[in-house]
Each structure stands twice: as C-alpha cells, then as structure tokens.
C-alpha cells in the first residue's frame, strides 16, 4: 500500500452516490454556466458561514484579485501581507500595480505578526491581507482594531481555513473569512472544502462591496452587454457548484476528522524534543488543513529524505520567503530579511493530514518519525 499525502479517492467513494447523481444531473441539464446550482451554493455557503453575501468565482487567486479590484485602489498603494504564505496572496497585489509590503509572522502560530503590521503602516497603506495559514485563524481582533484606527481594508486570505473559527475576547465566535471586509476562499481539491478542479468564492457583509465584486467577476457588467468597469471573467462552473453543494454538508465532519487526526499526533508526538508541534492559539479553532511541524537543529531536510525512503510523503510549505522569490524583487529593499519567516522556511514540514486518515496510517507515520536517528 502506498501512502499518499491526501486521499481524495476514499473521500469521494464515501459519498459517491450523491456526487454522481449531482454530476449527471448537471450534465443532463446542460446549464453548465451559471446554472441554478451556482446560486444555490452561494446561498448554502452564506448560511454556513453566517455571512450576507457570497460571490463565487473561478479560484482563490481570482478571489484575491477581485477583492482588491473592488476596493478601487491606486497604483502604488501599499498592501500589507505576511512574507510566509503561498504566492497567490501577494501575486494579485502586484498584478494590479499595487505594492506588496511583506511583514514577518509569529514563530509559533505561523500567522502575520500584528506588531509587524503596525510598524509597516505608512500614508500609502490601504489594506491588510492576513492569511489563515494551515487552517488556523490569524489574530483578527487586534488586526481589525488596527485597521479601523488607520482606515484600512482587511481582506482575509481564507483559502486554507474555510470552516475554521476566530474566538473573540468576549467569547463570540465567528467563522474565518467573515470578519474582515472581504474573505477569499478556494475550492482547490486539497483545501478544506475541495471540488474536482478549481473554484473560489468571495464573502462579505458589505452590500456595496458585494455588488462590486459580482460586477467585476462578470466582465464589469451588472446588465448583460453594459460594462461599467473593467472586470474579468471568473466563474464557478455549475458542475463544481453541484459537487460543492454535496460536499458542504460534510464540511464540519471533514474538519472534525482533521481535528481528531491532529489530536492523535499531539498525543503521540509530544515527547519528541527535536520537533515542535503546531501551536493552537487561544483565539482560534484550528481546522488543520495542514499539520505542520517545526524541526530543530537543521534536520528538516534530513527528516524529509528519511520519511521519503520509508514511503511516507511530506511537504514543505513554503521553502522560500516571498521576498526571496525572483518575481518580487522590485518591491524588496536591499538586504531585506525577516527573522521568523527565514527560520520557518528552513524548519517547517507538513506531515500527512486529510479527512480519511486512519489510526493505522498515523501509527506508521508516528512510528517512523520516532525512529528518526537524529
Ligand atoms: C490555495 C491558496 C490560494 C489560491 O487558491 P487557488 O484556488 O489555488 O487559486 C491563495 N492563498 C493561499 C494561502 C492558498 O493556500
């Protein structure tokens, strides 16, 4: 038996009848673009998240781009992002001729450091894009306060955290992606709610922003063939909406399965002093899209090689800080360096985490990790 990083096949087989019926129904309806399933999914997701407006789109990267376009920023305006994230977060900013300003993350939660945001704010700053990395909420309460004080937009990159929650100091709980002005979601197959291809959605409680996002995603038109603004063509295909309508019903059980698998790792790996298990922030209910270790003593790459030799896959999210990527050099000051980001890039390792993990597979992963000569 080969062990895979994710097991989408087993997940599908458990709901095969429902999915297959939804797919065939969609194929036979021939309403492949903007079919009724799309609107239904937007309603369902809105209800699930407790948010007023959901605008589906082509993928998570498009969602980020559409969100920024909806805010009507000017070339050269600055948008603050964590330096330790997937490229898409900063790519959309640069694509729109805005300036990505990269700041450090916290070493324990891997998420954007609120103090670092504050230090990076200038008169050109217009927005902050916190990323709920690996499925855990950023510290949204102080981020929203800071944004309010400086009149900044907050766009949550919720691609890895759909279904996760933020816990506020008064104990209210909100789903990530519904706290900032706009939340950006991805339905890439391996995300918390994945389709059989690409898909994305924006979420907001702001009616004006919702209207602008919907218009931008549809060639800048509200009415067919009347184009008010330059937009793009970014749609969730009906077939993906049909799949997502089925899978959304299981999202909570998928997250529960991830959390259960995470607890099993916590229970069985905590004695190893040469690695650090992921931190669970008091202000967050972690959805564990990833389970990411920090490996001490420069042994990360050796551990990954050793696991691979023993048939156990693992992935490094992310090996390079965004500011070291050739694509972003024009935005980076000479000798720019962020301590925590660099340390994480050389020490993180995400191990097996998915909705179908069995304790047998986890036992093999745990046994093998424990035997690593170090
Ligand atoms: C996956 C991801 C995206 C982009 O989503 P796509 O649907 O693949 O375009 C953006 N940001 C983060 C943090 C992601 O993990």
Short mmCIF file of C-alpha atoms and ligand atoms in Angstrom, two decimals:
data_model
loop_
_atom_site.label_atom_id
_atom_site.label_comp_id
_atom_site.label_asym_id
_atom_site.label_seq_id
_atom_site.Cartn_x
_atom_site.Cartn_y
_atom_site.Cartn_z
CA UNK A 1 0.00 0.00 0.00
CA UNK A 2 1.40 3.38 -0.95
CA UNK A 3 0.73 6.17 1.50
CA UNK A 4 -0.38 9.42 -0.10
CA UNK A 5 -0.28 12.96 1.24
CA UNK A 6 -4.04 13.23 0.70
CA UNK A 7 -6.68 10.62 -0.08
CA UNK A 8 -9.35 12.25 -2.22
CA UNK A 9 -10.42 8.89 -3.65
CA UNK A 10 -11.60 7.43 -0.35
CA UNK A 11 -13.35 10.68 0.48
CA UNK A 12 -15.20 10.56 -2.85
CA UNK A 13 -16.18 6.90 -2.53
CA UNK A 14 -17.99 7.58 0.76
CA UNK A 15 -20.38 9.99 -0.96
CA UNK A 16 -20.14 8.58 -4.48
CA UNK A 17 -23.88 8.09 -4.98
CA UNK A 18 -24.74 11.66 -4.07
CA UNK A 19 -21.88 13.15 -6.06
CA UNK A 20 -22.52 11.03 -9.16
CA UNK A 21 -26.22 11.94 -9.12
CA UNK A 22 -25.36 15.64 -8.83
CA UNK A 23 -22.85 15.37 -11.69
CA UNK A 24 -25.20 13.52 -14.04
CA UNK A 25 -27.99 15.92 -13.23
CA UNK A 26 -25.73 18.80 -14.14
CA UNK A 27 -24.52 17.19 -17.35
CA UNK A 28 -28.06 16.41 -18.47
CA UNK A 29 -29.36 19.87 -17.59
CA UNK A 30 -26.76 21.40 -19.96
CA UNK A 31 -26.79 24.56 -17.81
CA UNK A 32 -23.03 24.50 -17.48
CA UNK A 33 -22.56 28.23 -16.90
CA UNK A 34 -24.48 29.97 -14.10
CA UNK A 35 -26.82 27.04 -13.62
CA UNK A 36 -29.17 27.00 -10.61
CA UNK A 37 -26.60 25.05 -8.53
CA UNK A 38 -24.31 28.08 -8.50
CA UNK A 39 -26.82 30.36 -6.82
CA UNK A 40 -27.83 27.52 -4.52
CA UNK A 41 -24.22 27.04 -3.47
CA UNK A 42 -23.76 30.75 -2.79
CA UNK A 43 -26.82 30.63 -0.55
CA UNK A 44 -25.69 27.46 1.19
CA UNK A 45 -22.19 28.79 1.85
CA UNK A 46 -23.59 32.10 3.10
CA UNK A 47 -25.79 30.25 5.55
CA UNK A 48 -22.96 28.01 6.68
CA UNK A 49 -20.63 30.95 7.31
CA UNK A 50 -23.23 33.36 8.63
CA UNK A 51 -22.34 35.97 6.03
CA UNK A 52 -24.69 38.09 3.93
CA UNK A 53 -23.07 37.87 0.50
CA UNK A 54 -21.22 35.12 -1.31
CA UNK A 55 -19.84 35.72 -4.81
CA UNK A 56 -18.50 32.57 -6.39
CA UNK A 57 -15.59 32.80 -8.83
CA UNK A 58 -13.02 30.75 -10.71
CA UNK A 59 -10.45 30.10 -7.98
CA UNK A 60 -8.93 31.52 -4.81
CA UNK A 61 -6.34 33.60 -6.64
CA UNK A 62 -9.09 35.29 -8.65
CA UNK A 63 -10.98 35.93 -5.42
CA UNK A 64 -8.00 37.86 -4.05
CA UNK A 65 -7.67 39.83 -7.29
CA UNK A 66 -11.39 40.65 -7.45
CA UNK A 67 -11.38 41.73 -3.79
CA UNK A 68 -8.53 44.15 -4.42
CA UNK A 69 -10.17 45.45 -7.61
CA UNK A 70 -13.40 46.08 -5.70
CA UNK A 71 -11.54 48.39 -3.31
CA UNK A 72 -10.63 50.77 -6.08
CA UNK A 73 -7.02 51.31 -5.04
CA UNK A 74 -4.50 53.41 -6.95
CA UNK A 75 -1.21 52.19 -8.45
CA UNK A 76 1.49 52.35 -5.79
CA UNK A 77 -0.91 51.94 -2.88
CA UNK A 78 0.54 49.58 -0.33
CA UNK A 79 -1.00 46.32 0.81
CA UNK A 80 0.48 44.51 3.80
CA UNK A 81 0.90 40.73 3.56
CA UNK A 82 2.77 38.10 5.54
CA UNK A 83 6.08 37.06 3.92
CA UNK A 84 5.38 33.46 4.83
CA UNK A 85 2.47 32.41 2.62
CA UNK A 86 1.54 31.00 -0.75
CA UNK A 87 2.49 33.20 -3.70
CA UNK A 88 -1.12 33.97 -4.65
CA UNK A 89 -1.57 36.29 -1.67
CA UNK A 90 0.99 38.78 -2.98
CA UNK A 91 0.68 38.00 -6.68
CA UNK A 92 -2.76 39.58 -7.02
CA UNK A 93 -1.43 42.75 -5.39
CA UNK A 94 1.50 43.07 -7.78
CA UNK A 95 -0.64 42.21 -10.78
CA UNK A 96 -2.82 45.26 -10.05
CA UNK A 97 0.26 47.53 -9.81
CA UNK A 98 -0.19 47.84 -6.07
CA UNK A 99 2.82 47.39 -3.81
CA UNK A 100 3.02 44.29 -1.63
CA UNK A 101 4.63 45.12 1.71
CA UNK A 102 5.84 41.92 3.33
CA UNK A 103 5.96 41.62 7.07
CA UNK A 104 7.05 38.91 9.46
CA UNK A 105 4.92 36.19 11.01
CA UNK A 106 4.77 34.84 14.55
CA UNK A 107 7.13 31.90 15.09
CA UNK A 108 4.54 29.80 16.92
CA UNK A 109 1.26 30.34 15.00
CA UNK A 110 2.95 30.97 11.60
CA UNK A 111 0.48 33.83 11.08
CA UNK A 112 1.03 37.54 10.45
CA UNK A 113 2.51 39.43 13.41
CA UNK A 114 0.20 42.27 14.44
CA UNK A 115 3.07 44.44 15.73
CA UNK A 116 4.86 43.98 12.43
CA UNK A 117 1.74 45.19 10.61
CA UNK A 118 1.61 48.31 12.75
CA UNK A 119 5.26 49.10 12.06
CA UNK A 120 4.75 48.71 8.31
CA UNK A 121 1.81 51.13 8.02
CA UNK A 122 2.60 54.29 6.01
CA UNK A 123 0.41 57.00 4.47
CA UNK A 124 0.24 54.80 1.37
CA UNK A 125 -1.09 51.73 3.15
CA UNK A 126 -4.61 50.87 2.06
CA UNK A 127 -5.18 47.25 3.01
CA UNK A 128 -4.00 44.28 5.04
CA UNK A 129 -4.26 40.68 3.84
CA UNK A 130 -3.99 38.31 6.80
CA UNK A 131 -3.63 34.66 5.77
CA UNK A 132 -5.13 31.98 8.00
CA UNK A 133 -2.22 29.70 7.34
CA UNK A 134 -2.56 25.91 7.54
CA UNK A 135 -6.18 26.35 8.65
CA UNK A 136 -5.74 28.47 11.77
CA UNK A 137 -7.16 31.98 12.17
CA UNK A 138 -4.83 34.94 12.33
CA UNK A 139 -5.25 37.15 15.40
CA UNK A 140 -8.20 39.01 13.88
CA UNK A 141 -9.37 41.07 16.84
CA UNK A 142 -6.28 43.32 17.10
CA UNK A 143 -5.93 43.29 13.31
CA UNK A 144 -9.46 44.71 12.93
CA UNK A 145 -8.78 47.33 15.61
CA UNK A 146 -5.61 48.41 13.86
CA UNK A 147 -7.42 48.53 10.51
CA UNK A 148 -10.19 50.64 11.97
CA UNK A 149 -7.73 53.06 13.54
CA UNK A 150 -5.88 53.55 10.23
CA UNK A 151 -8.94 53.19 7.97
CA UNK A 152 -7.57 50.18 6.14
CA UNK A 153 -9.37 47.41 4.30
CA UNK A 154 -8.91 43.88 5.57
CA UNK A 155 -9.04 41.04 3.04
CA UNK A 156 -8.83 37.64 4.70
CA UNK A 157 -7.00 35.01 2.68
CA UNK A 158 -9.17 32.15 3.88
CA UNK A 159 -8.03 29.69 1.22
CA UNK A 160 -6.66 27.21 3.76
CA UNK A 161 -9.14 27.78 6.55
CA UNK A 162 -12.74 27.56 5.36
CA UNK A 163 -14.76 26.35 8.35
CA UNK A 164 -12.18 27.47 10.92
CA UNK A 165 -13.18 29.96 13.61
CA UNK A 166 -11.92 33.04 15.39
CA UNK A 167 -12.70 33.35 19.09
CA UNK A 168 -13.02 36.95 20.31
CA UNK A 169 -12.18 38.17 23.80
CA UNK A 170 -15.90 38.50 24.62
CA UNK A 171 -16.16 34.83 23.60
CA UNK A 172 -18.15 35.45 20.44
CA UNK A 173 -17.09 33.09 17.70
CA UNK A 174 -17.03 33.88 14.01
CA UNK A 175 -16.05 31.83 11.01
CA UNK A 176 -12.80 32.95 9.41
CA UNK A 177 -13.38 34.88 6.21
CA UNK A 178 -16.38 36.74 7.66
CA UNK A 179 -14.51 39.16 9.91
CA UNK A 180 -12.62 41.43 7.53
CA UNK A 181 -14.24 43.45 4.74
CA UNK A 182 -13.91 40.56 2.31
CA UNK A 183 -12.95 36.90 2.71
CA UNK A 184 -11.32 34.96 -0.14
CA UNK A 185 -11.85 31.23 -0.43
CA UNK A 186 -10.51 28.46 -2.62
CA UNK A 187 -12.11 25.15 -3.51
CA UNK A 188 -8.89 23.63 -4.87
CA UNK A 189 -9.17 19.86 -4.31
CA UNK A 190 -6.97 19.70 -1.21
CA UNK A 191 -8.46 22.65 0.66
CA UNK A 192 -10.95 22.09 3.49
CA UNK A 193 -13.83 22.20 1.02
CA UNK A 194 -12.45 20.99 -2.30
CA UNK A 195 -14.08 20.43 -5.64
CA UNK A 196 -12.84 18.25 -8.54
CA UNK A 197 -10.90 21.11 -10.07
CA UNK A 198 -10.68 24.85 -9.45
CA UNK A 199 -13.21 27.06 -7.72
CA UNK A 200 -13.34 30.05 -5.41
CA UNK A 201 -15.62 32.50 -3.62
CA UNK A 202 -15.64 35.92 -2.03
CA UNK A 203 -17.62 36.56 1.12
CA UNK A 204 -18.65 39.88 2.62
CA UNK A 205 -21.27 41.57 4.78
CA UNK A 206 -20.86 44.83 2.86
CA UNK A 207 -23.56 45.19 0.23
CA UNK A 208 -21.66 47.72 -1.89
CA UNK A 209 -18.51 45.62 -1.95
CA UNK A 210 -20.58 42.55 -2.78
CA UNK A 211 -22.15 44.32 -5.73
CA UNK A 212 -18.76 45.49 -6.99
CA UNK A 213 -17.21 42.03 -6.64
CA UNK A 214 -20.08 40.44 -8.54
CA UNK A 215 -19.80 43.03 -11.28
CA UNK A 216 -16.02 42.72 -11.58
CA UNK A 217 -16.15 38.91 -11.74
CA UNK A 218 -18.60 39.25 -14.62
CA UNK A 219 -16.75 41.48 -17.12
CA UNK A 220 -17.65 44.62 -15.16
CA UNK A 221 -21.32 44.28 -16.04
CA UNK A 222 -24.49 44.24 -13.95
CA UNK A 223 -26.66 44.05 -17.01
CA UNK A 224 -25.60 41.87 -19.91
CA UNK A 225 -23.56 43.78 -22.54
CA UNK A 226 -23.41 47.00 -20.46
CA UNK A 227 -19.94 47.27 -18.94
CA UNK A 228 -19.49 49.78 -16.14
CA UNK A 229 -15.93 48.95 -15.23
CA UNK A 230 -13.02 46.79 -16.35
CA UNK A 231 -13.53 43.40 -14.84
CA UNK A 232 -12.61 39.84 -15.61
CA UNK A 233 -14.27 36.54 -16.38
CA UNK A 234 -14.17 34.45 -13.26
CA UNK A 235 -16.94 31.93 -12.65
CA UNK A 236 -17.59 28.86 -10.60
CA UNK A 237 -18.72 26.26 -13.13
CA UNK A 238 -22.14 24.72 -12.45
CA UNK A 239 -20.57 21.30 -12.21
CA UNK A 240 -18.31 22.45 -9.37
CA UNK A 241 -21.20 24.15 -7.59
CA UNK A 242 -23.12 20.85 -7.83
CA UNK A 243 -20.21 18.98 -6.25
CA UNK A 244 -19.73 21.66 -3.59
CA UNK A 245 -23.42 21.62 -2.64
CA UNK A 246 -22.99 17.97 -1.75
CA UNK A 247 -19.63 18.34 -0.01
CA UNK A 248 -20.55 21.44 2.02
CA UNK A 249 -22.94 19.23 4.03
CA UNK A 250 -19.91 17.23 5.13
CA UNK A 251 -17.52 20.12 5.77
CA UNK A 252 -17.99 20.06 9.54
CA UNK A 253 -17.40 16.32 9.64
CA UNK A 254 -14.30 16.76 7.45
CA UNK A 255 -12.93 19.35 9.83
CA UNK A 256 -13.76 17.14 12.81
CA UNK A 257 -11.82 14.31 11.15
CA UNK A 258 -8.82 16.63 10.66
CA UNK A 259 -9.01 17.77 14.27
CA UNK A 260 -9.22 14.18 15.50
CA UNK A 261 -6.18 13.21 13.44
CA UNK A 262 -4.36 16.25 14.81
CA UNK A 263 -5.15 15.20 18.40
CA UNK A 264 -3.70 11.79 17.67
CA UNK A 265 -0.46 13.41 16.51
CA UNK A 266 -0.40 15.67 19.59
CA UNK A 267 -0.86 12.67 21.84
CA UNK A 268 1.82 10.57 20.19
CA UNK A 269 4.50 13.00 19.07
CA UNK A 270 4.64 15.41 22.01
CA UNK A 271 7.50 13.60 23.73
CA UNK A 272 9.94 14.27 20.89
CA UNK A 273 12.09 17.21 21.91
CA UNK A 274 13.67 17.69 18.49
CA UNK A 275 10.46 18.89 16.92
CA UNK A 276 7.70 21.35 17.77
CA UNK A 277 4.06 20.53 17.21
CA UNK A 278 1.76 23.20 15.78
CA UNK A 279 0.64 25.81 18.27
CA UNK A 280 -3.09 26.17 18.92
CA UNK A 281 -3.88 29.83 19.52
CA UNK A 282 -6.40 30.69 22.25
CA UNK A 283 -8.26 32.92 19.80
CA UNK A 284 -8.73 30.23 17.15
CA UNK A 285 -10.44 26.94 16.46
CA UNK A 286 -7.92 25.31 14.13
CA UNK A 287 -9.27 23.47 11.08
CA UNK A 288 -5.95 21.68 10.40
CA UNK A 289 -5.82 21.96 6.66
CA UNK A 290 -2.18 21.12 7.34
CA UNK A 291 -0.36 19.66 10.31
CA UNK A 292 2.96 21.41 10.28
CA UNK A 293 5.94 20.52 12.42
CA UNK A 294 9.00 22.62 13.13
CA UNK A 295 12.16 20.54 13.07
CA UNK A 296 15.01 21.74 15.23
CA UNK A 297 18.78 21.55 14.72
CA UNK A 298 18.73 21.96 10.94
CA UNK A 299 17.45 18.40 10.45
CA UNK A 300 14.33 19.20 8.47
CA UNK A 301 15.61 18.15 5.06
CA UNK A 302 17.23 15.02 6.51
CA UNK A 303 13.92 14.07 8.12
CA UNK A 304 12.03 14.60 4.90
CA UNK A 305 14.50 12.41 2.96
CA UNK A 306 14.31 9.72 5.61
CA UNK A 307 10.50 9.74 5.58
CA UNK A 308 10.51 9.51 1.80
CA UNK A 309 12.83 6.49 1.92
CA UNK A 310 10.31 4.89 4.26
CA UNK A 311 7.40 5.58 1.92
CA UNK A 312 5.98 8.50 3.86
CA UNK A 313 5.34 11.72 1.95
CA UNK A 314 5.63 15.18 3.49
CA UNK A 315 5.65 18.69 2.02
CA UNK A 316 7.48 21.92 2.77
CA UNK A 317 5.01 24.82 2.76
CA UNK A 318 6.96 27.07 1.98
CA UNK A 319 10.66 26.70 1.26
CA UNK A 320 11.31 30.33 0.29
CA UNK A 321 10.13 33.64 1.81
CA UNK A 322 8.09 35.64 -0.68
CA UNK A 323 10.71 38.39 -0.61
CA UNK A 324 13.34 35.95 -1.90
CA UNK A 325 11.23 34.94 -4.90
CA UNK A 326 12.68 36.41 -8.11
CA UNK A 327 9.19 37.60 -9.08
CA UNK A 328 9.00 40.11 -6.24
CA UNK A 329 12.50 41.61 -6.32
CA UNK A 330 11.35 45.05 -7.45
CA UNK A 331 9.46 45.51 -4.18
CA UNK A 332 12.20 44.39 -1.83
CA UNK A 333 14.71 46.74 -0.19
CA UNK A 334 18.39 45.80 -0.27
CA UNK A 335 19.34 43.18 2.33
CA UNK A 336 15.74 42.73 3.43
CA UNK A 337 15.35 39.92 5.93
CA UNK A 338 12.62 38.73 8.29
CA UNK A 339 13.87 36.53 11.07
CA UNK A 340 10.85 34.34 11.84
CA UNK A 341 9.97 33.83 8.19
CA UNK A 342 13.51 32.66 7.39
CA UNK A 343 13.60 30.30 10.36
CA UNK A 344 10.25 28.79 9.38
CA UNK A 345 11.22 28.32 5.74
CA UNK A 346 14.14 26.18 6.84
CA UNK A 347 12.38 24.26 9.61
CA UNK A 348 8.73 23.56 8.72
CA UNK A 349 7.47 20.21 7.48
CA UNK A 350 3.82 19.36 6.90
CA UNK A 351 3.05 15.71 7.52
CA UNK A 352 0.10 13.59 6.42
CA UNK A 353 -3.21 15.29 7.14
CA UNK A 354 -6.52 14.61 5.44
CA UNK A 355 -10.10 13.67 6.16
CA UNK A 356 -9.60 9.93 5.64
CA UNK A 357 -6.57 9.32 7.85
CA UNK A 358 -6.83 6.08 9.80
CA UNK A 359 -5.01 5.41 13.05
CA UNK A 360 -3.16 2.59 11.24
CA UNK A 361 -1.65 5.03 8.78
CA UNK A 362 -0.99 7.58 11.51
CA UNK A 363 0.68 4.87 13.61
CA UNK A 364 3.05 4.15 10.75
CA UNK A 365 3.85 7.86 10.36
CA UNK A 366 4.36 8.25 14.10
CA UNK A 367 6.46 5.08 14.42
CA UNK A 368 8.69 6.14 11.54
CA UNK A 369 9.16 9.70 12.82
CA UNK A 370 10.03 8.39 16.27
CA UNK A 371 12.75 6.18 14.82
CA UNK A 372 14.47 9.05 13.02
CA UNK A 373 18.14 8.98 14.07
CA UNK A 374 18.94 12.48 14.98
C1 LIG B 1 -4.57 27.82 -2.29
C2 LIG B 1 -4.27 29.17 -1.86
C3 LIG B 1 -4.61 30.31 -2.62
C4 LIG B 1 -5.10 30.23 -4.04
O1 LIG B 1 -6.15 29.42 -4.29
P1 LIG B 1 -6.37 28.83 -5.79
O2 LIG B 1 -7.78 28.38 -5.75
O3 LIG B 1 -5.40 27.72 -5.96
O4 LIG B 1 -6.15 29.94 -6.75
C5 LIG B 1 -4.38 31.55 -2.08
N1 LIG B 1 -3.83 31.71 -0.88
C6 LIG B 1 -3.46 30.65 -0.12
C7 LIG B 1 -2.87 30.90 1.22
C8 LIG B 1 -3.65 29.36 -0.58
O5 LIG B 1 -3.26 28.32 0.16
#
